[in-house]
Short mmCIF file of C-alpha atoms in Angstrom, two decimals:
data_model
loop_
_atom_site.label_atom_id
_atom_site.label_comp_id
_atom_site.label_asym_id
_atom_site.label_seq_id
_atom_site.Cartn_x
_atom_site.Cartn_y
_atom_site.Cartn_z
CA UNK A 1 140.97 -243.47 -168.36
CA UNK A 2 137.57 -243.23 -166.36
CA UNK A 3 137.63 -244.75 -162.72
CA UNK A 4 134.86 -246.99 -161.49
CA UNK A 5 133.29 -244.13 -159.60
CA UNK A 6 133.04 -242.08 -162.70
CA UNK A 7 131.60 -244.82 -164.62
CA UNK A 8 129.06 -245.46 -161.93
CA UNK A 9 128.12 -241.68 -162.03
CA UNK A 10 127.49 -241.62 -165.71
CA UNK A 11 125.21 -244.64 -165.38
CA UNK A 12 123.18 -242.93 -162.73
CA UNK A 13 119.74 -241.78 -164.05
CA UNK A 14 119.58 -238.14 -162.72
CA UNK A 15 116.28 -236.23 -162.66
CA UNK A 16 115.66 -232.59 -161.33
CA UNK A 17 112.09 -232.36 -161.67
CA UNK A 18 110.99 -234.07 -158.34
CA UNK A 19 108.45 -236.90 -158.12
CA UNK A 20 107.39 -236.72 -161.69
CA UNK A 21 106.84 -240.36 -163.01
CA UNK A 22 107.98 -241.61 -159.65
CA UNK A 23 106.97 -245.33 -160.09
CA UNK A 24 108.24 -245.36 -163.77
CA UNK A 25 111.61 -244.18 -162.99
CA UNK A 26 111.95 -246.71 -160.01
CA UNK A 27 110.87 -249.50 -162.30
CA UNK A 28 113.34 -248.39 -165.10
CA UNK A 29 116.08 -248.08 -162.54
CA UNK A 30 115.42 -251.90 -161.27
CA UNK A 31 115.10 -253.26 -164.71
CA UNK A 32 118.10 -251.53 -166.34
CA UNK A 33 120.28 -252.14 -163.17
CA UNK A 34 121.30 -248.32 -163.10
CA UNK A 35 121.11 -246.00 -159.99
CA UNK A 36 118.74 -243.38 -159.68
CA UNK A 37 118.84 -239.87 -158.23
CA UNK A 38 115.75 -237.56 -157.93
CA UNK A 39 116.24 -233.84 -156.73
CA UNK A 40 113.85 -231.15 -155.87
CA UNK A 41 110.86 -233.51 -154.86
CA UNK A 42 108.26 -230.83 -154.09
CA UNK A 43 111.02 -228.37 -152.85
CA UNK A 44 108.63 -225.45 -153.60
CA UNK A 45 105.82 -226.84 -151.19
CA UNK A 46 106.57 -224.87 -147.99
CA UNK A 47 103.97 -226.68 -145.93
CA UNK A 48 104.79 -230.26 -146.87
CA UNK A 49 107.84 -230.53 -148.91
CA UNK A 50 109.27 -234.10 -149.71
CA UNK A 51 107.95 -237.58 -150.46
CA UNK A 52 104.38 -238.22 -149.83
CA UNK A 53 103.26 -241.00 -147.47
CA UNK A 54 102.25 -243.29 -150.43
CA UNK A 55 105.55 -242.78 -152.21
CA UNK A 56 107.43 -243.95 -149.17
CA UNK A 57 105.12 -246.85 -148.89
CA UNK A 58 105.95 -247.90 -152.55
CA UNK A 59 109.66 -247.65 -151.68
CA UNK A 60 109.03 -249.95 -148.80
CA UNK A 61 107.33 -252.39 -150.93
CA UNK A 62 110.20 -252.35 -153.59
CA UNK A 63 112.70 -252.97 -150.68
CA UNK A 64 110.56 -255.96 -149.69
CA UNK A 65 110.55 -257.45 -153.16
CA UNK A 66 114.28 -257.16 -153.75
CA UNK A 67 117.49 -257.89 -152.21
CA UNK A 68 120.57 -255.39 -151.83
CA UNK A 69 118.55 -252.32 -152.62
CA UNK A 70 119.76 -249.30 -150.93
CA UNK A 71 117.63 -246.16 -150.35
CA UNK A 72 118.90 -242.70 -149.17
CA UNK A 73 116.46 -239.82 -148.57
CA UNK A 74 117.83 -236.56 -147.23
CA UNK A 75 116.48 -234.95 -144.08
CA UNK A 76 113.69 -232.87 -145.83
CA UNK A 77 112.64 -235.67 -148.40
CA UNK A 78 113.27 -233.58 -151.24
CA UNK A 79 116.13 -235.82 -152.68
CA UNK A 80 116.26 -239.49 -153.25
CA UNK A 81 119.15 -241.89 -154.04
CA UNK A 82 118.08 -245.28 -155.12
CA UNK A 83 120.54 -248.10 -155.92
CA UNK A 84 118.60 -251.17 -157.24
CA UNK A 85 118.85 -254.64 -156.07
CA UNK A 86 117.97 -258.08 -157.25
CA UNK A 87 114.28 -259.18 -157.65
CA UNK A 88 113.20 -261.69 -155.44
CA UNK A 89 109.32 -262.32 -155.47
CA UNK A 90 107.87 -264.71 -153.01
CA UNK A 91 104.88 -263.94 -150.52
CA UNK A 92 104.41 -260.33 -149.70
CA UNK A 93 101.69 -258.51 -147.68
CA UNK A 94 101.60 -254.79 -147.75
CA UNK A 95 99.30 -252.26 -146.13
CA UNK A 96 98.54 -249.31 -148.56
CA UNK A 97 97.90 -245.90 -146.92
CA UNK A 98 94.56 -244.57 -146.99
CA UNK A 99 92.84 -241.19 -146.47
CA UNK A 100 94.10 -237.85 -147.79
CA UNK A 101 97.72 -238.95 -148.29
CA UNK A 102 97.16 -242.35 -149.45
CA UNK A 103 96.42 -243.88 -152.90
CA UNK A 104 94.48 -247.10 -153.75
CA UNK A 105 96.00 -250.57 -154.38
CA UNK A 106 95.78 -250.19 -158.05
CA UNK A 107 98.50 -247.33 -158.03
CA UNK A 108 100.68 -249.98 -156.47
CA UNK A 109 99.91 -252.70 -158.68
CA UNK A 110 100.37 -250.74 -161.78
CA UNK A 111 103.78 -250.12 -160.60
CA UNK A 112 104.62 -253.70 -159.68
CA UNK A 113 103.23 -255.59 -162.78
CA UNK A 114 106.42 -254.80 -165.00
CA UNK A 115 108.47 -256.29 -162.06
CA UNK A 116 106.33 -259.25 -161.06
CA UNK A 117 107.64 -261.93 -163.54
CA UNK A 118 111.33 -261.41 -163.13
CA UNK A 119 112.15 -262.58 -159.56
CA UNK A 120 113.77 -265.58 -158.28
CA UNK A 121 110.27 -267.21 -157.37
CA UNK A 122 106.72 -266.58 -158.37
CA UNK A 123 105.16 -263.37 -156.62
CA UNK A 124 102.33 -263.86 -154.23
CA UNK A 125 101.51 -260.41 -153.22
CA UNK A 126 98.64 -259.17 -150.84
CA UNK A 127 97.71 -255.57 -150.79
CA UNK A 128 95.16 -254.02 -148.18
CA UNK A 129 93.54 -250.59 -148.65
CA UNK A 130 91.42 -248.65 -151.27
CA UNK A 131 90.17 -250.98 -154.02
CA UNK A 132 87.24 -248.93 -155.77
CA UNK A 133 86.34 -245.39 -155.97
CA UNK A 134 89.43 -243.67 -157.38
CA UNK A 135 89.13 -244.14 -161.17
CA UNK A 136 89.90 -240.45 -161.91
CA UNK A 137 93.47 -240.84 -160.56
CA UNK A 138 94.22 -244.53 -159.93
CA UNK A 139 93.27 -247.56 -161.79
CA UNK A 140 90.76 -250.09 -160.00
CA UNK A 141 91.56 -253.66 -159.47
CA UNK A 142 88.65 -254.70 -161.98
CA UNK A 143 90.31 -252.51 -164.71
CA UNK A 144 93.81 -254.07 -164.11
CA UNK A 145 92.30 -257.71 -164.23
CA UNK A 146 90.40 -256.89 -167.55
CA UNK A 147 93.38 -254.76 -169.22
CA UNK A 148 96.67 -255.54 -167.80
CA UNK A 149 96.42 -259.13 -167.03
CA UNK A 150 95.47 -259.98 -170.72
CA UNK A 151 98.68 -258.13 -171.66
CA UNK A 152 100.92 -259.83 -169.41
CA UNK A 153 99.73 -263.25 -171.04
CA UNK A 154 100.29 -261.84 -174.48
CA UNK A 155 103.70 -261.38 -173.68
CA UNK A 156 104.22 -264.95 -172.72
CA UNK A 157 103.77 -264.74 -168.84
CA UNK A 158 102.08 -268.00 -167.60
CA UNK A 159 101.50 -269.39 -170.98
CA UNK A 160 103.69 -272.47 -170.26
CA UNK A 161 102.67 -275.59 -168.21
CA UNK A 162 104.93 -274.97 -165.30
CA UNK A 163 102.90 -272.21 -163.61
CA UNK A 164 99.42 -270.98 -163.73
CA UNK A 165 98.73 -267.59 -165.51
CA UNK A 166 98.75 -264.31 -163.55
CA UNK A 167 95.54 -263.72 -161.25
CA UNK A 168 94.26 -260.61 -159.67
CA UNK A 169 91.42 -261.29 -157.15
CA UNK A 170 89.70 -259.09 -154.91
CA UNK A 171 89.06 -260.90 -151.71
CA UNK A 172 87.33 -257.84 -149.95
CA UNK A 173 86.08 -254.40 -151.34
CA UNK A 174 87.13 -251.12 -149.81
CA UNK A 175 85.96 -247.95 -151.41
CA UNK A 176 87.60 -244.48 -150.90
CA UNK A 177 88.57 -242.68 -148.80
CA UNK A 178 88.62 -245.10 -145.91
CA UNK A 179 89.53 -248.52 -147.76
CA UNK A 180 89.40 -251.68 -145.78
CA UNK A 181 89.77 -253.86 -148.81
CA UNK A 182 92.13 -256.70 -149.66
CA UNK A 183 93.69 -257.97 -153.11
CA UNK A 184 95.68 -261.02 -154.04
CA UNK A 185 97.89 -260.92 -156.93
CA UNK A 186 99.91 -264.12 -158.11
CA UNK A 187 102.28 -263.74 -161.00
CA UNK A 188 104.69 -266.71 -162.26
CA UNK A 189 108.24 -266.12 -163.36
CA UNK A 190 109.63 -266.38 -166.91
CA UNK A 191 113.08 -266.66 -168.41
CA UNK A 192 112.18 -264.03 -170.99
CA UNK A 193 109.24 -262.27 -172.83
CA UNK A 194 107.65 -263.13 -175.98
CA UNK A 195 107.86 -260.29 -178.80
CA UNK A 196 104.24 -259.26 -179.82
CA UNK A 197 102.67 -258.18 -183.15
CA UNK A 198 99.23 -256.64 -182.10
CA UNK A 199 98.17 -254.41 -185.07
CA UNK A 200 94.90 -255.99 -186.07
CA UNK A 201 91.84 -254.44 -184.51
CA UNK A 202 89.07 -256.78 -185.77
CA UNK A 203 85.30 -255.74 -185.10
CA UNK A 204 83.81 -255.56 -181.57
CA UNK A 205 81.77 -258.62 -180.85
CA UNK A 206 80.88 -258.11 -177.19
CA UNK A 207 80.84 -255.96 -174.14
CA UNK A 208 81.08 -257.01 -170.61
CA UNK A 209 81.23 -255.04 -167.33
CA UNK A 210 80.76 -255.18 -163.67
CA UNK A 211 78.97 -252.62 -161.63
CA UNK A 212 80.26 -252.44 -158.00
CA UNK A 213 78.40 -251.05 -154.93
CA UNK A 214 79.64 -250.86 -151.40
CA UNK A 215 77.37 -249.66 -148.50
CA UNK A 216 74.65 -248.37 -150.73
CA UNK A 217 71.26 -249.58 -151.90
CA UNK A 218 71.64 -252.69 -154.15
CA UNK A 219 69.37 -250.93 -156.75
CA UNK A 220 72.03 -248.44 -157.45
CA UNK A 221 74.41 -250.96 -159.22
CA UNK A 222 71.17 -252.38 -161.28
CA UNK A 223 70.54 -248.79 -162.44
CA UNK A 224 74.05 -248.21 -163.61
CA UNK A 225 73.99 -251.59 -165.55
CA UNK A 226 70.70 -250.67 -167.05
CA UNK A 227 71.90 -247.21 -168.07
CA UNK A 228 75.02 -248.69 -169.78
CA UNK A 229 72.87 -251.23 -171.63
CA UNK A 230 70.58 -248.47 -172.85
CA UNK A 231 73.67 -246.85 -174.69
CA UNK A 232 75.35 -250.10 -175.91
CA UNK A 233 72.25 -251.94 -177.15
CA UNK A 234 71.75 -249.30 -179.83
CA UNK A 235 75.16 -250.70 -181.34
CA UNK A 236 75.28 -254.34 -180.64
CA UNK A 237 73.13 -256.90 -178.64
CA UNK A 238 75.78 -258.88 -176.80
CA UNK A 239 76.15 -256.59 -173.70
CA UNK A 240 76.06 -258.20 -170.02
CA UNK A 241 76.88 -256.20 -166.92
CA UNK A 242 77.40 -258.03 -163.67
CA UNK A 243 76.15 -256.26 -160.52
CA UNK A 244 78.53 -256.98 -157.50
CA UNK A 245 76.75 -255.62 -154.35
CA UNK A 246 78.48 -255.60 -151.05
CA UNK A 247 76.72 -254.90 -147.69
CA UNK A 248 78.26 -253.32 -144.64
CA UNK A 249 78.56 -256.72 -142.68
CA UNK A 250 80.60 -259.45 -144.08
CA UNK A 251 79.34 -263.13 -144.36
CA UNK A 252 81.30 -266.20 -144.54
CA UNK A 253 81.47 -267.69 -147.87
CA UNK A 254 81.90 -271.31 -148.79
CA UNK A 255 85.35 -270.58 -150.06
CA UNK A 256 86.38 -269.36 -146.63
CA UNK A 257 86.76 -265.68 -147.58
CA UNK A 258 84.72 -263.02 -145.71
CA UNK A 259 82.62 -260.86 -147.79
CA UNK A 260 81.36 -257.37 -146.99
CA UNK A 261 83.19 -254.18 -147.68
CA UNK A 262 85.10 -251.46 -145.73
CA UNK A 263 83.53 -248.51 -144.13
CA UNK A 264 83.12 -246.15 -147.09
CA UNK A 265 80.16 -246.04 -149.53
CA UNK A 266 81.08 -246.16 -153.32
CA UNK A 267 79.65 -246.96 -156.72
CA UNK A 268 81.92 -247.87 -159.69
CA UNK A 269 81.62 -249.55 -163.03
CA UNK A 270 84.05 -251.32 -165.28
CA UNK A 271 83.45 -251.94 -168.98
CA UNK A 272 85.60 -254.05 -171.46
CA UNK A 273 84.86 -254.46 -175.29
CA UNK A 274 86.29 -257.58 -176.93
CA UNK A 275 86.89 -257.79 -180.65
CA UNK A 276 87.24 -260.70 -182.95
CA UNK A 277 91.04 -260.30 -183.00
CA UNK A 278 91.29 -260.49 -179.19
CA UNK A 279 91.68 -256.98 -178.38
CA UNK A 280 90.26 -255.92 -174.97
CA UNK A 281 89.66 -252.31 -174.44
CA UNK A 282 88.65 -251.28 -171.06
CA UNK A 283 87.44 -248.15 -169.15
CA UNK A 284 86.15 -247.19 -165.74
CA UNK A 285 83.99 -244.95 -163.86
CA UNK A 286 83.35 -244.22 -160.27
CA UNK A 287 81.05 -242.08 -158.32
CA UNK A 288 82.39 -238.69 -157.58
CA UNK A 289 83.27 -238.17 -153.88
CA UNK A 290 83.14 -235.08 -152.07
CA UNK A 291 86.74 -233.60 -151.73
CA UNK A 292 87.79 -230.61 -149.83
CA UNK A 293 89.48 -228.61 -152.53
CA UNK A 294 91.51 -226.36 -149.99
CA UNK A 295 93.45 -229.35 -148.31
CA UNK A 296 92.89 -232.14 -150.91
CA UNK A 297 91.87 -234.55 -148.36
CA UNK A 298 89.05 -236.74 -148.83
CA UNK A 299 85.87 -236.34 -146.57
CA UNK A 300 85.91 -238.88 -143.63
CA UNK A 301 83.24 -241.74 -143.77
CA UNK A 302 81.36 -240.39 -140.74
CA UNK A 303 80.55 -236.94 -142.43
CA UNK A 304 77.32 -236.19 -143.90
CA UNK A 305 77.36 -236.30 -147.76
CA UNK A 306 75.37 -233.68 -149.60
CA UNK A 307 72.96 -235.46 -151.95
CA UNK A 308 73.28 -232.65 -154.62
CA UNK A 309 76.85 -233.45 -154.82
CA UNK A 310 76.57 -237.08 -155.62
CA UNK A 311 76.54 -238.30 -159.14
CA UNK A 312 73.22 -240.21 -160.14
CA UNK A 313 73.70 -243.90 -161.10
CA UNK A 314 72.16 -243.34 -164.61
CA UNK A 315 74.67 -240.40 -165.27
CA UNK A 316 77.49 -242.76 -163.99
CA UNK A 317 76.44 -245.53 -166.54
CA UNK A 318 76.03 -243.07 -169.51
CA UNK A 319 79.43 -241.69 -168.71
CA UNK A 320 81.30 -245.02 -168.52
CA UNK A 321 79.52 -245.93 -171.97
CA UNK A 322 80.65 -243.04 -173.39
CA UNK A 323 84.02 -243.35 -172.68
CA UNK A 324 84.15 -246.91 -173.84
CA UNK A 325 82.83 -245.69 -177.15
CA UNK A 326 85.50 -243.09 -177.31
CA UNK A 327 88.02 -245.79 -176.65
CA UNK A 328 86.93 -247.93 -179.41
CA UNK A 329 86.90 -244.73 -181.89
CA UNK A 330 90.48 -244.36 -181.34
CA UNK A 331 91.29 -247.48 -183.01
CA UNK A 332 93.96 -248.71 -180.83
CA UNK A 333 94.70 -252.26 -179.85
CA UNK A 334 95.29 -251.26 -176.28
CA UNK A 335 93.46 -248.77 -174.22
CA UNK A 336 95.02 -245.48 -173.46
CA UNK A 337 95.84 -246.04 -169.70
CA UNK A 338 97.84 -249.18 -170.71
CA UNK A 339 100.01 -247.67 -173.31
CA UNK A 340 103.07 -246.63 -171.26
CA UNK A 341 103.09 -250.35 -169.72
CA UNK A 342 102.73 -252.41 -172.92
CA UNK A 343 105.65 -250.20 -174.52
CA UNK A 344 107.69 -250.76 -171.36
CA UNK A 345 107.20 -254.73 -171.88
CA UNK A 346 108.12 -254.24 -175.55
CA UNK A 347 111.55 -252.70 -174.60
CA UNK A 348 112.14 -256.03 -172.51
CA UNK A 349 111.32 -258.61 -175.11
CA UNK A 350 113.98 -260.40 -177.09
CA UNK A 351 116.07 -258.88 -179.85
CA UNK A 352 113.18 -258.97 -182.41
CA UNK A 353 110.79 -256.53 -183.69
CA UNK A 354 107.50 -256.00 -181.59
CA UNK A 355 104.75 -254.13 -183.26
CA UNK A 356 101.57 -252.59 -181.57
CA UNK A 357 98.71 -250.37 -182.94
CA UNK A 358 97.82 -247.56 -180.47
CA UNK A 359 95.43 -244.66 -180.66
CA UNK A 360 96.15 -241.31 -179.43
CA UNK A 361 99.05 -240.89 -177.28
CA UNK A 362 98.50 -239.49 -173.80
CA UNK A 363 100.89 -237.10 -172.23
CA UNK A 364 102.10 -239.63 -169.76
CA UNK A 365 102.92 -242.30 -172.77
CA UNK A 366 104.95 -239.47 -174.37
CA UNK A 367 107.21 -238.87 -171.19
CA UNK A 368 107.44 -242.59 -170.76
CA UNK A 369 109.06 -242.91 -174.34
CA UNK A 370 111.59 -240.41 -173.38
CA UNK A 371 112.19 -242.18 -170.19
CA UNK A 372 112.63 -245.78 -171.83
CA UNK A 373 115.13 -244.01 -174.51
CA UNK A 374 117.28 -242.80 -171.69
CA UNK A 375 117.16 -245.80 -169.42
CA UNK A 376 117.25 -248.73 -172.06
CA UNK A 377 118.57 -246.97 -175.03
CA UNK A 378 115.37 -248.06 -177.07
CA UNK A 379 113.75 -245.91 -179.72
CA UNK A 380 110.45 -246.51 -180.98
CA UNK A 381 109.66 -246.18 -184.77
CA UNK A 382 106.08 -244.44 -185.05
CA UNK A 383 104.09 -244.48 -188.16
CA UNK A 384 100.73 -243.06 -188.62
CA UNK A 385 98.13 -245.44 -190.11
CA UNK A 386 94.69 -244.37 -191.52
CA UNK A 387 93.50 -248.10 -191.91
CA UNK A 388 92.33 -249.99 -188.86
CA UNK A 389 94.06 -253.29 -189.99
CA UNK A 390 96.55 -254.95 -192.15
CA UNK A 391 95.89 -255.75 -195.62
CA UNK A 392 91.96 -255.52 -195.57
CA UNK A 393 89.79 -252.58 -196.80
CA UNK A 394 86.85 -253.58 -194.49
CA UNK A 395 88.91 -253.67 -191.25
CA UNK A 396 88.90 -250.02 -190.83
CA UNK A 397 85.22 -250.58 -189.92
CA UNK A 398 84.80 -249.97 -186.18
CA UNK A 399 82.69 -253.07 -185.50
CA UNK A 400 79.42 -251.29 -185.41
CA UNK A 401 79.04 -250.95 -189.20
CA UNK A 402 80.57 -247.47 -189.71
CA UNK A 403 83.94 -246.07 -190.53
CA UNK A 404 86.35 -245.16 -187.71
CA UNK A 405 86.39 -241.46 -188.91
CA UNK A 406 88.86 -239.51 -186.93
CA UNK A 407 90.64 -242.28 -185.04
CA UNK A 408 93.95 -242.09 -186.88
CA UNK A 409 96.25 -244.94 -185.34
CA UNK A 410 99.86 -245.28 -184.85
CA UNK A 411 102.00 -248.28 -185.51
CA UNK A 412 104.58 -248.47 -182.81
CA UNK A 413 107.60 -250.80 -183.31
CA UNK A 414 110.92 -251.41 -181.52
CA UNK A 415 113.59 -253.78 -181.17
CA UNK A 416 113.87 -255.27 -177.59
CA UNK A 417 116.96 -255.24 -175.47
CA UNK A 418 116.51 -259.24 -174.88
CA UNK A 419 116.03 -258.77 -171.11
CA UNK A 420 116.37 -262.21 -169.42
CA UNK A 421 115.53 -263.40 -165.92
CA UNK A 422 118.97 -264.95 -164.65
CA UNK A 423 117.25 -266.32 -161.59
CA UNK A 424 115.38 -268.69 -163.52
CA UNK A 425 117.05 -271.81 -165.18
CA UNK A 426 116.29 -272.27 -168.74
#
């Protein structure tokens, strides 16, 4: 006969590979109500072992969002014990670390999205820090707004009349590395999610985008938009790129918000392709920053930037358009960076089958599938599919009039665990 302590130990999620999938494991621990133990967190790094500043900051944010959470970190920071509490929600403001040891607000938001709808009250979160310029490692706010927010709505969050739908709004831009931006995120609560059947791709009907510039000449954003349209107009006419230009000095707007941006210069672009079946595929690119490869620290804003190391706006626009075409060619109904998030939400749906069409799996998605099987006991059924849609011969067309050649897709289906938000009355 097993004792209570032995049963608790058997339920604990234990990992010996350090900070790998740090946010995903913490999220799975909270949603599955299972304790988490992480060992060997950068134990091989003799100069700076243990948790980084942004990881400790994410733990503090989770602690503020929950009640009863217990966090134990050893003296060297190489071992973490996490006992999840109850999600609360409410009004929260958090400062994200900046500089060489920090991450953008998108890194924090990506980890908060799966938890936002299951609190006792709606979440009103304000994050301060870097909002743009880190697309190589972190998602930007514009990308999350065009890719993740529609997914939340598809799963039934904010579709009733009780609360407005989820909203992600940039109140002030802040480019890497010095940040200075601010973001507001609102998410209503739900009793339970809706299962989805998202396998029809359709045909691409329009492309929308935003070119954002901070502390650089306004013509740079226009050059990016012109370069993107130069590529996309060869394939379809409905292409519109908005230029969002921010100067160094903030001006009071009619809404009461203060415009302007942080102290660092930056240039980035976010593109979204929409199909006739409601599929939204998003990509983003940002101007490459000078990075000290020895220390990994980003260059301070008051240092001189060498012109030869800066990417031209025209090259940035072509690179972003090429990435969007690759995403469309893959044939998935969700872009690659949102795969693991969509699959986690599928695990939480009622005990009914959910289906979704994906393109090529990323390595992060494969690791997430293993984590979800261990934490929730959910196994996905994967079926390769050469056709782009269900029951129609012409739906394998990519929307531009040609076949989606190498884009073999995968139909992913699973049975949800029936996760319910017990804090909300039915």
